[in-house]
Short mmCIF file of C-alpha atoms in Angstrom, two decimals:
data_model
loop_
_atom_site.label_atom_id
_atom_site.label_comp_id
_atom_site.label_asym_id
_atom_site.label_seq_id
_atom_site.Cartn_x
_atom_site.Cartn_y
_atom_site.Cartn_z
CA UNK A 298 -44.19 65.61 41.93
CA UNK A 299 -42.62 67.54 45.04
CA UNK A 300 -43.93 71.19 44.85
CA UNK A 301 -41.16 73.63 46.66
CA UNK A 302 -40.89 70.87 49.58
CA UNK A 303 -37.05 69.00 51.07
CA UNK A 304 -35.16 67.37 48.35
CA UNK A 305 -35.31 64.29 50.63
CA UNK A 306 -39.05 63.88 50.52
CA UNK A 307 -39.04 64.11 46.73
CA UNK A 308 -35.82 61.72 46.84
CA UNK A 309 -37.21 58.93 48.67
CA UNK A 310 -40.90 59.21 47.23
CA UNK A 311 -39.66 59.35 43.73
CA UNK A 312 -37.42 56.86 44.33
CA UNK A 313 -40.59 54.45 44.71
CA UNK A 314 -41.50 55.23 41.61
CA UNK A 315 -38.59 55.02 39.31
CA UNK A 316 -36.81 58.73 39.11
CA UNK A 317 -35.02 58.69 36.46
CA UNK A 318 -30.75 58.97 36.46
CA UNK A 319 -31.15 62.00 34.36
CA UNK A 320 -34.04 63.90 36.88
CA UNK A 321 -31.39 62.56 39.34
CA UNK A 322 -28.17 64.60 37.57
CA UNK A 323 -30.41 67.34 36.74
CA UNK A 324 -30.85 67.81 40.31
CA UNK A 325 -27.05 66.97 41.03
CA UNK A 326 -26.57 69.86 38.52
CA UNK A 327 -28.38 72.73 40.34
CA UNK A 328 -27.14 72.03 43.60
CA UNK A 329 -23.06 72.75 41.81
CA UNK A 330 -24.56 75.72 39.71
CA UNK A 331 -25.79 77.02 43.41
CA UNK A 332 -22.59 75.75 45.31
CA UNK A 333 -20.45 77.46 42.60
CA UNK A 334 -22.83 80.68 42.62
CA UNK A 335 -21.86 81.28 46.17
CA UNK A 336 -18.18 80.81 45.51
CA UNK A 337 -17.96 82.86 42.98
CA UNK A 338 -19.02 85.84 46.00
CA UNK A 339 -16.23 84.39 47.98
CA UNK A 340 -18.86 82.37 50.35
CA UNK A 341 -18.63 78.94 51.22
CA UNK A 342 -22.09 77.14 52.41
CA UNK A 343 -20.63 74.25 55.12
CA UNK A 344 -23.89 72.44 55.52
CA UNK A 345 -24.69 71.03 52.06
CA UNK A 346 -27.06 68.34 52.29
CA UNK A 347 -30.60 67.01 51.27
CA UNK A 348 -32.26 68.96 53.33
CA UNK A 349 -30.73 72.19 52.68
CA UNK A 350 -32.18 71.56 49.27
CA UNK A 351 -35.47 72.66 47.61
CA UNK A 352 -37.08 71.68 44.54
CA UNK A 353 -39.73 73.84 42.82
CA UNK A 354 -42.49 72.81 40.62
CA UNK A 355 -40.14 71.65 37.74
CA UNK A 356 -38.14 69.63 39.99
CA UNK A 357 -35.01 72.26 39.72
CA UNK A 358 -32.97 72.53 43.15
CA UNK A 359 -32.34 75.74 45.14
CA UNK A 360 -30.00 75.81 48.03
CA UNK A 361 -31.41 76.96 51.46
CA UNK A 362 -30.43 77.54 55.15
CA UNK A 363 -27.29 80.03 54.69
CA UNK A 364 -27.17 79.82 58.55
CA UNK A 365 -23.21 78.27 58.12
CA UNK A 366 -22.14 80.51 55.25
CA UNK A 367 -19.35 82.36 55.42
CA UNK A 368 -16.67 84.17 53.18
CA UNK A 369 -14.16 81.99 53.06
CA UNK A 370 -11.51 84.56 53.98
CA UNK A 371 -13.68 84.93 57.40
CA UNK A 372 -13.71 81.41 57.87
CA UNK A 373 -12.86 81.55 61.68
CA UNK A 374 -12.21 77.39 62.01
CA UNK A 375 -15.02 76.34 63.52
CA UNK A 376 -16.42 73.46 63.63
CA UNK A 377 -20.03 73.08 62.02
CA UNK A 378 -21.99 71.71 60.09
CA UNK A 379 -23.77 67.83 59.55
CA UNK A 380 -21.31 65.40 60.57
CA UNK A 381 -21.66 63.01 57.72
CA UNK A 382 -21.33 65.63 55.18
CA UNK A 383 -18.47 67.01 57.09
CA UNK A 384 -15.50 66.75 55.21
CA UNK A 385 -12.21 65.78 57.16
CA UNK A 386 -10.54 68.79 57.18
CA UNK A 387 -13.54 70.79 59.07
CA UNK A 388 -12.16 68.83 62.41
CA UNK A 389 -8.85 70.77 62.13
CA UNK A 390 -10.31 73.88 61.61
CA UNK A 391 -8.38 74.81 58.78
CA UNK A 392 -10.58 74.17 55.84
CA UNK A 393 -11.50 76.26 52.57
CA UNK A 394 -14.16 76.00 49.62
CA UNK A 395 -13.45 72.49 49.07
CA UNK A 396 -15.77 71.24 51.70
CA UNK A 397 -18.34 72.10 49.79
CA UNK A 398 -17.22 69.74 47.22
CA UNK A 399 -16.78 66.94 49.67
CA UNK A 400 -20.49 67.51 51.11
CA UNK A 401 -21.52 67.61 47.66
CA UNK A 402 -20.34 64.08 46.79
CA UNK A 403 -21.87 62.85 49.55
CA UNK A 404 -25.45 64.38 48.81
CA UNK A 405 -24.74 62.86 45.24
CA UNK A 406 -24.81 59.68 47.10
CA UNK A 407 -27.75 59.66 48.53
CA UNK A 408 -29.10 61.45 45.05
CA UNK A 409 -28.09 58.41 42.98
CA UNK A 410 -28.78 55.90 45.66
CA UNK A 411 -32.43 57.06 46.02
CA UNK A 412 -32.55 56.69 49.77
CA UNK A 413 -32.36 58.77 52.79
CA UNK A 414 -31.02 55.69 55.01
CA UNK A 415 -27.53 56.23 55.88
CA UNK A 416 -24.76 54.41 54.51
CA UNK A 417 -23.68 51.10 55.70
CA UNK A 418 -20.45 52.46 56.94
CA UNK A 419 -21.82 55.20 59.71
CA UNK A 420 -25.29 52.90 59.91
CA UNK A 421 -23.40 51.04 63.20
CA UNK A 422 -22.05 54.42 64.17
CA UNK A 423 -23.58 55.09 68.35
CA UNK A 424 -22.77 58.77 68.43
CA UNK A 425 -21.61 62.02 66.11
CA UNK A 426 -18.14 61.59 67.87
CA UNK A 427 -17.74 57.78 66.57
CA UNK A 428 -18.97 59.08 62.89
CA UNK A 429 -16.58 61.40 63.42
CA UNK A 430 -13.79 59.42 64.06
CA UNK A 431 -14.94 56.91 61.06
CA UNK A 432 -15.18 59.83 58.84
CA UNK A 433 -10.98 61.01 60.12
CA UNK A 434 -10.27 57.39 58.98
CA UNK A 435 -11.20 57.36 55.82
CA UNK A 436 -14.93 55.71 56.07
CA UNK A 437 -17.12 56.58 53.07
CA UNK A 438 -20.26 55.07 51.60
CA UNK A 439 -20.79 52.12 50.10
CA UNK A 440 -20.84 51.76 46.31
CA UNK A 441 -24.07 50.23 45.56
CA UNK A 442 -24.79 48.27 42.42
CA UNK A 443 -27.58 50.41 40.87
CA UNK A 444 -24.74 52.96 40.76
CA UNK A 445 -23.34 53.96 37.31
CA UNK A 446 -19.30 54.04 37.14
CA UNK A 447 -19.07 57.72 36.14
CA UNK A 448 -21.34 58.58 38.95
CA UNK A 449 -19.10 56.41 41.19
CA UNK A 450 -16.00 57.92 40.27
CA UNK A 451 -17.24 61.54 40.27
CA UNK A 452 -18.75 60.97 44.28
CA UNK A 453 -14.87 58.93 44.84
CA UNK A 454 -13.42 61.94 43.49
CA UNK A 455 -15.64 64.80 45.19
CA UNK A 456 -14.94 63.29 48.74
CA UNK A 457 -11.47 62.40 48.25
CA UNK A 458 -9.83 62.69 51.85
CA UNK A 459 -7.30 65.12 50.66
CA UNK A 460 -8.79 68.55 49.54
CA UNK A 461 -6.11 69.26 47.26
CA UNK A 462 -7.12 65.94 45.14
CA UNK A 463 -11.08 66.83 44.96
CA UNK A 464 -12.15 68.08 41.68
CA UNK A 465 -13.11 71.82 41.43
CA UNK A 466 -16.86 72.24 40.76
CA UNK A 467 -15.92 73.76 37.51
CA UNK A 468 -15.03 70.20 36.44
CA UNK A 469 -17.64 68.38 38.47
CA UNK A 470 -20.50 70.63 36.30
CA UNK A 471 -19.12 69.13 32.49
CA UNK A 472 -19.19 65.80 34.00
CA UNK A 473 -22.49 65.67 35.20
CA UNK A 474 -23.22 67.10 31.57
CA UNK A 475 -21.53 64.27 30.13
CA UNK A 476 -23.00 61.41 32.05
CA UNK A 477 -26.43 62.91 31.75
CA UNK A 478 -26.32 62.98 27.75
CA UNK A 479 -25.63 60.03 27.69
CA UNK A 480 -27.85 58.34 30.60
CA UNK A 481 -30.78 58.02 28.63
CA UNK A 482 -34.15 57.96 30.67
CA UNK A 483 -33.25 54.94 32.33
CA UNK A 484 -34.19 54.84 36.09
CA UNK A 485 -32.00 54.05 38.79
CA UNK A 486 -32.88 51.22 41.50
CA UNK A 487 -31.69 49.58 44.32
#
């Protein structure tokens, strides 16, 4: 059991042993309670990702490392955060809360996939620039087959490529709720 140590840790050595879909959406959970916290005070966080994600000694996620935060009405275009988690938009430098969505549905990936590898489509990637560019394109990860088709669709939806068609984390909370009452205690694997 990780005690207050990187969600990725905890990720990848629970994963070893079996955590189960519904420690996995409890943890999925948290991180949208946080991300909505802070948007509720007008801030949005630019860099979420595993490791800007604690777990405490029952397993329930905090979000760390404010560093990027900003009020979104302050937002001054730049470009930051971890280029993976970056949605599209961020490379135009006109961008708003819905990053944080996109970023979201990509550490929901790597929640449900149990794995801190990256994803077969930036794996090949040389350089942040050619990421990037695969990223501009339309490049996502992979679905894998241990991956539930609620989960799927939810991660599809949360990094759609236009921010206008990602759903707000008011809807994104209820259907984590949903698909963890009915997930059972049946661990994911690869």
């Amino acid at each position: 059991m990780c005690v207050c140590g990187c969600i990725c840790v905890c990720v990848c050595v629970r994963a070893q042993a079996g955590l189960l879909l519904k420690e996995r959406l409890q943890i999925a959970l948290d991180v949208v309670e946080g991300i909505r916290f802070l948007h509720s005070q007008g801030l949005v966080h630019r860099d979420i990702k595993l490791k800007n994600v604690l777990l405490d000694k029952q397993n329930r996620a905090k979000i760390t490392d404010l560093g990027f935060c900003k009020p979104e009405a302050m937002m001054s275009g730049s470009i930051v955060g971890t280029p993976i988690h970056m949605a599209p938009e961020l490379f135009t430098g006109k961008y708003d809360h819905s990053v944080d969505v996109y970023a979201f549905g990509i550490l929901f990936w790597y929640l449900c996939s149990g794995s801190v590898k990256l994803p077969e489509a930036f794996e090949k990637c040389s350089s942040k620039d050619q990421l990037w560019t695969n990223v501009k394109k339309g490049s996502r990860p992979e679905r894998l087959s241990s991956f539930d088709e609620e989960c799927w669709q939810l991660m599809e939806a949360c990094w759609n490529g236009d921010p206008s068609q990602r759903p707000l984390l008011g809807i994104v909370q209820p259907s984590l709720q949903s698909i963890m009452g009915h997930s059972g205690s049946n661990p994911l694997s690869d």
